N, C-alpha and C. Protein backbone atom coordinates (compact mmCIF):
# COMPACT_ATOMS: atom_id res chain seq x y z
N UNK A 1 5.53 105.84 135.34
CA UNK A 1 5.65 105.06 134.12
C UNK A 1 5.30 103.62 134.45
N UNK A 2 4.28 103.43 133.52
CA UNK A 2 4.02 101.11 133.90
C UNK A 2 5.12 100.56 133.37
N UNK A 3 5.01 99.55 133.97
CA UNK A 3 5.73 98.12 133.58
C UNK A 3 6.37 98.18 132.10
N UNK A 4 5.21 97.90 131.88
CA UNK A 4 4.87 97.91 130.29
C UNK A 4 6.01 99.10 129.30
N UNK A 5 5.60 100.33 129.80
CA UNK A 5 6.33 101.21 129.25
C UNK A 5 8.03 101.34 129.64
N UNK A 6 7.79 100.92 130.80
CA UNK A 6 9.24 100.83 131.25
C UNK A 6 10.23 99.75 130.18
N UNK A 7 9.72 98.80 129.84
CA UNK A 7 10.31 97.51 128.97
C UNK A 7 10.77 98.11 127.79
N UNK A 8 10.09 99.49 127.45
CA UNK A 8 10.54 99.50 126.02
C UNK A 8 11.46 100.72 126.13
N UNK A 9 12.06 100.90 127.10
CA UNK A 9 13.24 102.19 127.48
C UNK A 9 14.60 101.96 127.78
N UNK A 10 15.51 101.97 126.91
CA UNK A 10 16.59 101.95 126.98
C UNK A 10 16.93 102.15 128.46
N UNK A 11 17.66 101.43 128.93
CA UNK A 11 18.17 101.80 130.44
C UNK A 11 19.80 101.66 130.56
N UNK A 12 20.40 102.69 131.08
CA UNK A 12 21.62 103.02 131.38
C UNK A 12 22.50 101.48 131.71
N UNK A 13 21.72 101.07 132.93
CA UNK A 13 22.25 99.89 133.43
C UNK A 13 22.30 98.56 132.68
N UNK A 14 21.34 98.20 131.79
CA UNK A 14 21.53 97.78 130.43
C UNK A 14 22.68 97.94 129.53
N UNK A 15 23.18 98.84 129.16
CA UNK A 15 24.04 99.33 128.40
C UNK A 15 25.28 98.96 128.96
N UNK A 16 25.78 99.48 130.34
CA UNK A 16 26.75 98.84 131.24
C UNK A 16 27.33 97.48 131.17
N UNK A 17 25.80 96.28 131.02
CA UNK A 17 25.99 94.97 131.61
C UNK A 17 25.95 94.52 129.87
N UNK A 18 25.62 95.30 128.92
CA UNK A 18 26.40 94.79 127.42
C UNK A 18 28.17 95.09 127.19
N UNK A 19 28.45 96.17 127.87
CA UNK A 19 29.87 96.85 127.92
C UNK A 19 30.70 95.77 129.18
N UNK A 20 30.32 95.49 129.53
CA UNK A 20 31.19 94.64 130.55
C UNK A 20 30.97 92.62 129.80
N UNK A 21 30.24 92.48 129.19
CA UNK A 21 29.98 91.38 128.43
C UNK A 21 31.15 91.42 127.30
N UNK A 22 31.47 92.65 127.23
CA UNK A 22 32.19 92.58 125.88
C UNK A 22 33.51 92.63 126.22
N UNK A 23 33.88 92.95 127.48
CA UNK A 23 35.22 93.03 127.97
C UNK A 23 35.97 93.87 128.29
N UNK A 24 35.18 95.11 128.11
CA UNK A 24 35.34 96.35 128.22
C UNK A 24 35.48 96.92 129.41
N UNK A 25 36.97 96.79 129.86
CA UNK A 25 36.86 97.88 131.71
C UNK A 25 37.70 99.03 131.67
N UNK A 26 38.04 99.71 130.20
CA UNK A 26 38.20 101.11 130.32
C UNK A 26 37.23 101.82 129.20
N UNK A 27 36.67 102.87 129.82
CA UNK A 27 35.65 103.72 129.16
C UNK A 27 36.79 105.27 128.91
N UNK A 28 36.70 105.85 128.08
CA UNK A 28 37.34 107.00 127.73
C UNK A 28 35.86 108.25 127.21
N UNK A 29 36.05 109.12 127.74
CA UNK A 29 34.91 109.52 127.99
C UNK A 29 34.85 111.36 128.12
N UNK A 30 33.84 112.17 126.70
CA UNK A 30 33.98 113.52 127.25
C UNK A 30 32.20 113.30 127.65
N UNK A 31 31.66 114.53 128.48
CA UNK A 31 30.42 114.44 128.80
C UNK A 31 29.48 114.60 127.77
N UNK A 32 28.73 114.12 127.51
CA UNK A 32 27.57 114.55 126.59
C UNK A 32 26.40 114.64 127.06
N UNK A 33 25.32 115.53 126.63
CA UNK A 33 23.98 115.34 127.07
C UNK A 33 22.85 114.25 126.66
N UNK A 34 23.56 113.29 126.05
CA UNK A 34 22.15 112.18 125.78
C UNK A 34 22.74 111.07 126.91
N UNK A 35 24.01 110.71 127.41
CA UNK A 35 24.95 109.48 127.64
C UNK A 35 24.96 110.01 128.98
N UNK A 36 24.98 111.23 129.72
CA UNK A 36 26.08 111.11 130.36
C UNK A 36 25.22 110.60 131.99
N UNK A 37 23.85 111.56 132.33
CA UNK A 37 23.36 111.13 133.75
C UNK A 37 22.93 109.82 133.70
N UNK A 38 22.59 108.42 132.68
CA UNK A 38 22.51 107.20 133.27
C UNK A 38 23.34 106.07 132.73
N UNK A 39 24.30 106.89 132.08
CA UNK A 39 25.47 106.17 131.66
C UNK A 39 26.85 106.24 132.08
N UNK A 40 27.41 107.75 131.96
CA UNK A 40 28.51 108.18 132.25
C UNK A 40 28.83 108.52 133.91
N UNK A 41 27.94 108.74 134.40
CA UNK A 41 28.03 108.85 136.12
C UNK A 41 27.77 107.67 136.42
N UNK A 42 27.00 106.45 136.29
CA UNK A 42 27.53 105.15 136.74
C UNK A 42 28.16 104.66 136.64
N UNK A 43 29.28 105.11 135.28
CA UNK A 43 30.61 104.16 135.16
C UNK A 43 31.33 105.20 135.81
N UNK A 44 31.50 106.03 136.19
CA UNK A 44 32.46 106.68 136.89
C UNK A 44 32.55 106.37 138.51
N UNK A 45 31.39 105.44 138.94
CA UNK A 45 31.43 105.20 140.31
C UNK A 45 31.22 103.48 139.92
N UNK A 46 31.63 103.01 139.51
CA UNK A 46 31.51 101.11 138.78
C UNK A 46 33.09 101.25 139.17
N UNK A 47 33.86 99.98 140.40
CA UNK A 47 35.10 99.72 140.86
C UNK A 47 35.67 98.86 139.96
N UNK A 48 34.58 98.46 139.00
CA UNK A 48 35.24 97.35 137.96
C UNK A 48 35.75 98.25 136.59
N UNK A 49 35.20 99.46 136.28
CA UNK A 49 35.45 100.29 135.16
C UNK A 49 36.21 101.39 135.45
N UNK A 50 37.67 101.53 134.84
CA UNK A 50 37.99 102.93 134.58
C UNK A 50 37.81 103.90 133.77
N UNK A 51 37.36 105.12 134.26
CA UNK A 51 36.97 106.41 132.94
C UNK A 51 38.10 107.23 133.00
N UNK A 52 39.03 107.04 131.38
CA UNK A 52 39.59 108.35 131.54
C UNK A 52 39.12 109.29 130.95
N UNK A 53 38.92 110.51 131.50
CA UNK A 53 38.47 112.08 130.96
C UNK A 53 39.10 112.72 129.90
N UNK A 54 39.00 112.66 128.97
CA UNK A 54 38.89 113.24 127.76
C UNK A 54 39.11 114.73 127.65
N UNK A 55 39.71 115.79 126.72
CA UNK A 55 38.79 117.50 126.40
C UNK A 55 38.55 117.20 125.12
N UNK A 56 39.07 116.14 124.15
CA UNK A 56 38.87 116.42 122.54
C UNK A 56 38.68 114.82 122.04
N UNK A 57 37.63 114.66 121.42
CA UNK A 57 37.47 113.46 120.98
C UNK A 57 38.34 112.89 120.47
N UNK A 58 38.80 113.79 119.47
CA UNK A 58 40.15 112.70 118.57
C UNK A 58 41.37 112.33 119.79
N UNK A 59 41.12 113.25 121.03
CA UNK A 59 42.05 112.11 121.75
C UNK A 59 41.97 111.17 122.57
N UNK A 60 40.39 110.82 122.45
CA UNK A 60 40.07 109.95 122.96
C UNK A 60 40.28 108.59 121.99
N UNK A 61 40.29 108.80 120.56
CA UNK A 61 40.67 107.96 119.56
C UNK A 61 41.98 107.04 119.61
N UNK A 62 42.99 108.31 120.01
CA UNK A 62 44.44 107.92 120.06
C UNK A 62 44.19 106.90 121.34
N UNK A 63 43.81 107.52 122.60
CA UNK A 63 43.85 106.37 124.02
C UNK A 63 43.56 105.40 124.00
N UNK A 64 42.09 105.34 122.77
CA UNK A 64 41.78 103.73 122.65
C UNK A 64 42.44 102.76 121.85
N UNK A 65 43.48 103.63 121.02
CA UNK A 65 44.45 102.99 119.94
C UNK A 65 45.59 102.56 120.87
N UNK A 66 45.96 103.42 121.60
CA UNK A 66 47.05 103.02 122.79
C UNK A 66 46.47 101.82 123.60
N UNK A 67 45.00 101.97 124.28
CA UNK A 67 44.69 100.67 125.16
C UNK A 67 44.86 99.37 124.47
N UNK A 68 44.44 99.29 122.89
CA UNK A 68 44.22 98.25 122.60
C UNK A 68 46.39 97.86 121.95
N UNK A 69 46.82 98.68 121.89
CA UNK A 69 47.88 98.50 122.13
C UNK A 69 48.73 97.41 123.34
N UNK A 70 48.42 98.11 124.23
CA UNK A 70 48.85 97.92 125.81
C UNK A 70 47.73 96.09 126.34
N UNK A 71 46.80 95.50 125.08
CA UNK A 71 46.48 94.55 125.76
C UNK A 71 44.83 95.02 126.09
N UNK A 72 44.41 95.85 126.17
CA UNK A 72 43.18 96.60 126.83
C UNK A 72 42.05 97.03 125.54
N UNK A 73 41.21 96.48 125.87
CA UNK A 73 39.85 96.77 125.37
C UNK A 73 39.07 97.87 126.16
N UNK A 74 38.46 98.77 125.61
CA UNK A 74 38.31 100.34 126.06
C UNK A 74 37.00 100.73 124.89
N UNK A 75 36.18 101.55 125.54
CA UNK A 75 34.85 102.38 124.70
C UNK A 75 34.87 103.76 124.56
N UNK A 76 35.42 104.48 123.91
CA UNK A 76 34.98 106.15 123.58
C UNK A 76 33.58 106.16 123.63
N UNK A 77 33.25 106.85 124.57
CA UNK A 77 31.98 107.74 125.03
C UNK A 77 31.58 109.21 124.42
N UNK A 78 31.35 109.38 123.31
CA UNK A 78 31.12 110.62 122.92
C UNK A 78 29.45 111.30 122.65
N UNK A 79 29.72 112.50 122.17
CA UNK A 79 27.99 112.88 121.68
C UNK A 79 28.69 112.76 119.89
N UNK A 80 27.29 113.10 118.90
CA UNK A 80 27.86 112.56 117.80
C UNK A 80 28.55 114.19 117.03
N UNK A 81 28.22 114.89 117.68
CA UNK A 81 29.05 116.45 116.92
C UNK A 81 30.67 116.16 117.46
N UNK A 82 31.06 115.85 118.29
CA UNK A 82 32.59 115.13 118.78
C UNK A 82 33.04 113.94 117.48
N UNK A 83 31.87 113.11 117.33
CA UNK A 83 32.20 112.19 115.87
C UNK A 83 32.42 112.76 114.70
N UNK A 84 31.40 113.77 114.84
CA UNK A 84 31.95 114.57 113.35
C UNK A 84 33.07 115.72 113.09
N UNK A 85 33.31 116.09 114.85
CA UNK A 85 34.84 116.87 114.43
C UNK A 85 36.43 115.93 114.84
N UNK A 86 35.80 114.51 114.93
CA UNK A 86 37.03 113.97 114.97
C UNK A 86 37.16 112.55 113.38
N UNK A 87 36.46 113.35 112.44
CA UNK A 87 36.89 112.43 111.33
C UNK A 87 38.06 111.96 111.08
N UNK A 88 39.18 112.74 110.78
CA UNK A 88 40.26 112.34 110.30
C UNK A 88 41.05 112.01 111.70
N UNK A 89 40.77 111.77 112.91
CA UNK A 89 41.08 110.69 113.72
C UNK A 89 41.09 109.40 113.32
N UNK A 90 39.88 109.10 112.84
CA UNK A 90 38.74 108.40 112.50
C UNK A 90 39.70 107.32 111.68
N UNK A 91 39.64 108.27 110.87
CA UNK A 91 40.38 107.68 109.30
C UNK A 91 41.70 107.13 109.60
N UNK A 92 42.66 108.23 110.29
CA UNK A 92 44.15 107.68 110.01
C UNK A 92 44.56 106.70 111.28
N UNK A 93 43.59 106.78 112.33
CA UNK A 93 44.32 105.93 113.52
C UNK A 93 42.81 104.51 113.51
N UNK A 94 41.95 104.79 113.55
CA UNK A 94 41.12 103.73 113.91
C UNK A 94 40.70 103.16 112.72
N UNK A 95 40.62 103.52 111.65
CA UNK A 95 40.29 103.09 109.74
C UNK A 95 41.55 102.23 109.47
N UNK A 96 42.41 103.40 108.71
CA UNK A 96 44.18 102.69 107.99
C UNK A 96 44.82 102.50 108.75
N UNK A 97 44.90 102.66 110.43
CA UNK A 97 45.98 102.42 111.44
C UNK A 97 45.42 100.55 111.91
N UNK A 98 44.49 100.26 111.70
CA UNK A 98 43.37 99.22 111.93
C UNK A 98 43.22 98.92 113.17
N UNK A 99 42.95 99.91 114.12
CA UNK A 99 42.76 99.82 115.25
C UNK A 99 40.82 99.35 115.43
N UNK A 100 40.63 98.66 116.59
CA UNK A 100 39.49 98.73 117.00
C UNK A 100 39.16 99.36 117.98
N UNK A 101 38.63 100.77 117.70
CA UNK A 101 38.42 101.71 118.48
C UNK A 101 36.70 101.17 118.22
N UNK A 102 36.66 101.00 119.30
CA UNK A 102 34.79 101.09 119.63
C UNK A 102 34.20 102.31 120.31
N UNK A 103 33.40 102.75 119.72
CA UNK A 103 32.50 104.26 119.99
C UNK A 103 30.99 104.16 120.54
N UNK A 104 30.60 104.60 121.19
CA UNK A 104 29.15 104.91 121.69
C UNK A 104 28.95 106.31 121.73
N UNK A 105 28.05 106.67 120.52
CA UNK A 105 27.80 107.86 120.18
C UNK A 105 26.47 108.42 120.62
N UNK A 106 25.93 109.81 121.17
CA UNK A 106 24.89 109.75 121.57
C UNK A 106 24.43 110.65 120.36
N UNK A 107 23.37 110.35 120.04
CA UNK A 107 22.99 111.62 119.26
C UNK A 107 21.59 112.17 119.49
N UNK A 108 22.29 113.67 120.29
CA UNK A 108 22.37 114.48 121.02
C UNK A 108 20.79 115.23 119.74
N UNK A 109 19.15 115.15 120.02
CA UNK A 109 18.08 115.62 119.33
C UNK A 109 17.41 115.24 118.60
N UNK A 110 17.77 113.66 118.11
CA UNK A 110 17.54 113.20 117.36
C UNK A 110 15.91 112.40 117.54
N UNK A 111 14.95 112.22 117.54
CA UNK A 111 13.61 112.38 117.49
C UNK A 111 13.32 111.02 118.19
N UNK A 112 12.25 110.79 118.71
CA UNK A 112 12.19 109.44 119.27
C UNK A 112 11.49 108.51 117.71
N UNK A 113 12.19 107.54 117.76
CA UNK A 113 11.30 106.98 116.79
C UNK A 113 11.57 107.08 115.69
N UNK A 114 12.25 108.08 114.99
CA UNK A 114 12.59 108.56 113.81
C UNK A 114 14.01 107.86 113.57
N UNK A 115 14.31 107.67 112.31
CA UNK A 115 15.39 107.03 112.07
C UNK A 115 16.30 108.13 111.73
N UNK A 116 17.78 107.89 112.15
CA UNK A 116 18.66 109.26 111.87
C UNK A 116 19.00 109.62 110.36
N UNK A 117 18.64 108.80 109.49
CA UNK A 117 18.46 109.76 108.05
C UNK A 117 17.77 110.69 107.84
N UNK A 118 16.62 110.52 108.65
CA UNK A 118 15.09 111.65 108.73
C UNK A 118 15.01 112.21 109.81
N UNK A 119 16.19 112.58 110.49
CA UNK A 119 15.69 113.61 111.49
C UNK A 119 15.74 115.12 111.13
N UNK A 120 15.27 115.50 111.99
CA UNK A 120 15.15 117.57 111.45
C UNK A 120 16.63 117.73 111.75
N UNK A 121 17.21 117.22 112.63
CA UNK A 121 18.56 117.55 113.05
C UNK A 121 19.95 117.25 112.00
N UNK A 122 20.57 118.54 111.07
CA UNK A 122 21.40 117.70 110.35
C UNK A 122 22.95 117.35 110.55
N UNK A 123 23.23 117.23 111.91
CA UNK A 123 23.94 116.88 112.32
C UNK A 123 24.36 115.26 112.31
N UNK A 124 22.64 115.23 113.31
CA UNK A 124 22.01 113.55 113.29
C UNK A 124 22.20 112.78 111.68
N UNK A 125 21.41 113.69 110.68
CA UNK A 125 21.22 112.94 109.57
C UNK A 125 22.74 112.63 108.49
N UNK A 126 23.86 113.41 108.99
CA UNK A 126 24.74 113.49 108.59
C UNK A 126 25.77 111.80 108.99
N UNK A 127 25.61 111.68 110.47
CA UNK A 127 26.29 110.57 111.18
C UNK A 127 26.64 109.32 109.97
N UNK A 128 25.22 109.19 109.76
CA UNK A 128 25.37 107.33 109.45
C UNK A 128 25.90 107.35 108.06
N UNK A 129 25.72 108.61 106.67
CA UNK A 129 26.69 108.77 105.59
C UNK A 129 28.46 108.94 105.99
N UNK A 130 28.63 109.90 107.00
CA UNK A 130 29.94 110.12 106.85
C UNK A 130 30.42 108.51 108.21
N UNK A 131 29.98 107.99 108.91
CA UNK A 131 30.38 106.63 108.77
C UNK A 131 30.57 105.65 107.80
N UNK A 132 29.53 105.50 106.43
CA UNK A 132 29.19 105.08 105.62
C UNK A 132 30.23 105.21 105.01
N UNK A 133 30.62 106.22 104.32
CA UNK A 133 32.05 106.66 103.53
C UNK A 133 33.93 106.48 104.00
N UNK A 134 33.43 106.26 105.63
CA UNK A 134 34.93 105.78 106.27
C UNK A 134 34.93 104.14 106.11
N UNK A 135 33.69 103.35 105.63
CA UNK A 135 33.79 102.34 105.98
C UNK A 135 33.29 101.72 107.57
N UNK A 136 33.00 102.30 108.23
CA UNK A 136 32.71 101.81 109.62
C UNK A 136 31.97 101.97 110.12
N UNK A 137 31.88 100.03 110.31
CA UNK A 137 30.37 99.60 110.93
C UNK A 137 29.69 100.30 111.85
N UNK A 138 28.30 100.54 112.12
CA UNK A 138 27.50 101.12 112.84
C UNK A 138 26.33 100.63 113.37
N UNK A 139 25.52 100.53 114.28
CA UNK A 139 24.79 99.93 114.95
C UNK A 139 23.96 101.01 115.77
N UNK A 140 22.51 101.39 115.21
CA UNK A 140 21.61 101.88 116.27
C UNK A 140 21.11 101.29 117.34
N UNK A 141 21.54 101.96 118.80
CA UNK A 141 20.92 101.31 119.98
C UNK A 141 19.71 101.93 120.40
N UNK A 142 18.55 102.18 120.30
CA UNK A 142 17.45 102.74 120.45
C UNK A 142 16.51 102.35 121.70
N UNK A 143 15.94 100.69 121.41
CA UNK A 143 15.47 100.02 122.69
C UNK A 143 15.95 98.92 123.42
N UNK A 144 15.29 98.56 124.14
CA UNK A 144 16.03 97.94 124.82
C UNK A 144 16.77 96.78 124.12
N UNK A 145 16.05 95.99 122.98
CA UNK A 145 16.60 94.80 122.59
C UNK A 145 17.36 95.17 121.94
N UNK A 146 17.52 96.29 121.43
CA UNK A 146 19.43 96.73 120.38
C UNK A 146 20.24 96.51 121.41
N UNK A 147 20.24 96.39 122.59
CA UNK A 147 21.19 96.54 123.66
C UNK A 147 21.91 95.06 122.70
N UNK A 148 21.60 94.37 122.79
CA UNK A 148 22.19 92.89 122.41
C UNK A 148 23.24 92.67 120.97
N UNK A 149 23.21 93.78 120.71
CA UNK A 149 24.04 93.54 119.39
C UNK A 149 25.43 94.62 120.06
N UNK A 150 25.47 95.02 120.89
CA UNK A 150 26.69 95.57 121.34
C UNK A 150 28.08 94.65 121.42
N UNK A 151 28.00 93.51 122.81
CA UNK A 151 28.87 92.91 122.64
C UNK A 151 29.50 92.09 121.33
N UNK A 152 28.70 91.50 120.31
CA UNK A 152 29.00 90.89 119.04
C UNK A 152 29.79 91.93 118.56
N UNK A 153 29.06 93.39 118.50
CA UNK A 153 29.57 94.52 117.83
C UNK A 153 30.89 94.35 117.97
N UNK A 154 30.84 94.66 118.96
CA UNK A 154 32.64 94.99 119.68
C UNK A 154 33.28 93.56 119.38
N UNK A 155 32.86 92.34 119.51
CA UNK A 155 33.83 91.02 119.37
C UNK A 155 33.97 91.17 117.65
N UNK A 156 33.45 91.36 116.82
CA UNK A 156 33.65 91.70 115.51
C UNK A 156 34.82 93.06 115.33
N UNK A 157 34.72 93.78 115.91
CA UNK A 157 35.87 94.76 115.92
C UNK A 157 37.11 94.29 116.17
N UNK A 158 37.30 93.59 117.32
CA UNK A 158 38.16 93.38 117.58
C UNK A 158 39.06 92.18 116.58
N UNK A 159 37.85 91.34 116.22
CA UNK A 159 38.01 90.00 115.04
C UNK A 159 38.65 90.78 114.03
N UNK A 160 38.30 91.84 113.46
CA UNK A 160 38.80 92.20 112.43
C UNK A 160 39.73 93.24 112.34
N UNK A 161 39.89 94.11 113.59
CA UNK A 161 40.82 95.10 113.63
C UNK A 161 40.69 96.25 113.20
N UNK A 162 39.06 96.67 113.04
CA UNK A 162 38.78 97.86 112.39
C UNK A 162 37.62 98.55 113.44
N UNK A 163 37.42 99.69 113.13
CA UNK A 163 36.44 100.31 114.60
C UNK A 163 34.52 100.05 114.31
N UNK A 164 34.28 100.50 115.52
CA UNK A 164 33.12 100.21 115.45
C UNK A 164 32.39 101.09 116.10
N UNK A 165 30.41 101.65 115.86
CA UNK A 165 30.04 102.67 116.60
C UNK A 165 28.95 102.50 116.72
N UNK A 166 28.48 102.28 117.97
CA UNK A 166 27.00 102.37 118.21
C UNK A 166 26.56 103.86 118.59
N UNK A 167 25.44 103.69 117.65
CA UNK A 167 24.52 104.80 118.21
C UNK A 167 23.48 104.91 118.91
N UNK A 168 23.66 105.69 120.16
CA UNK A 168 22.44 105.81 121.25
C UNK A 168 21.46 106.96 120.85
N UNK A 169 20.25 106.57 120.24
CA UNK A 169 19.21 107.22 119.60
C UNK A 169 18.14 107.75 120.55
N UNK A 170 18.39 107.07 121.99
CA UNK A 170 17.42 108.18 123.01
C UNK A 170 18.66 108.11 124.46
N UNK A 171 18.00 108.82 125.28
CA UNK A 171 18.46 109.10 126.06
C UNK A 171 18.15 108.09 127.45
N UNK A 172 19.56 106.96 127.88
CA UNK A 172 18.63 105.80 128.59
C UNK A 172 18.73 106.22 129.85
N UNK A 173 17.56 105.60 130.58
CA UNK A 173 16.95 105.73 132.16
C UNK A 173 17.68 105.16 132.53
């Protein structure tokens, strides 16, 4: 791959050095296949980040409601079918509980290039309405320069006390 092409590819390590900008040194985390080989295995070996392991998204919801409890700013790591079976997490602890649970969602087929209203996938095309209807903000991370709206993301969450979710629309190097 050139130079050139390389610039316009989301990169794992990118993503990291927006998540640590934002203040973020616990990651809560189940594996997914868009996030996990250049995202989720480097924060699991990063001495500055703790990952706790997850089996069910919505309880990864509650941990980040507890961290930010306890003083601690924390990122749920999910794929986005985990977002859509943990709605009413969603709603009663990170929505009306007004927690700032911050999310990084991968979504897991979703087309290069294509925006997730129009993908073939209706899983994908489902995401950004049923965010839409909880109220909570969302943010596509696609190339490299979306990387930059992460930390604001998250300092706005926290400003206001309500959650927040970026979406990772390819899979970063």
């Amino acid at each position: 791959m050139g130079e050139t092409a390389l610039n316009q590819v989301l990169r794992g390590d990118a993503l990291i050095a927006a998540i640590k900008r934002a203040g973020i040194r616990f990651i809560v985390a189940l594996p997914d296949r868009t996030t996990s080989e250049h995202l989720l295995k480097p924060l699991l070996a990063d001495p500055q980040m703790r990952v706790v392991q997850v089996c069910k998204e919505d309880e990864g919801i509650s941990i980040c409601a507890g961290l930010y409890a306890a003083g601690q700013r924390s990122l749920l790591l999910m794929q986005h079918t985990g977002l859509l079976d943990s709605v009413n997490a969603m709603r009663g602890i990170a929505v009306e509980g007004r927690n700032p649970v911050c999310m990084m969602v991968g979504l897991l087929n979703k087309e290069p290039g294509i925006a997730p209203a129009d993908s073939k996938s209706y899983g994908v095309r489902v995401v950004e309405p049923v965010l839409d209807a909880l109220g909570i903000a969302h943010h596509l991370i696609e190339r490299p320069g979306d990387v930059e709206r992460i930390a604001p993301a998250v300092e706005d969450a926290y400003a206001r006390s309500a959650p927040v979710v970026m979406l990772i629309g390819t899979e970063p190097l």
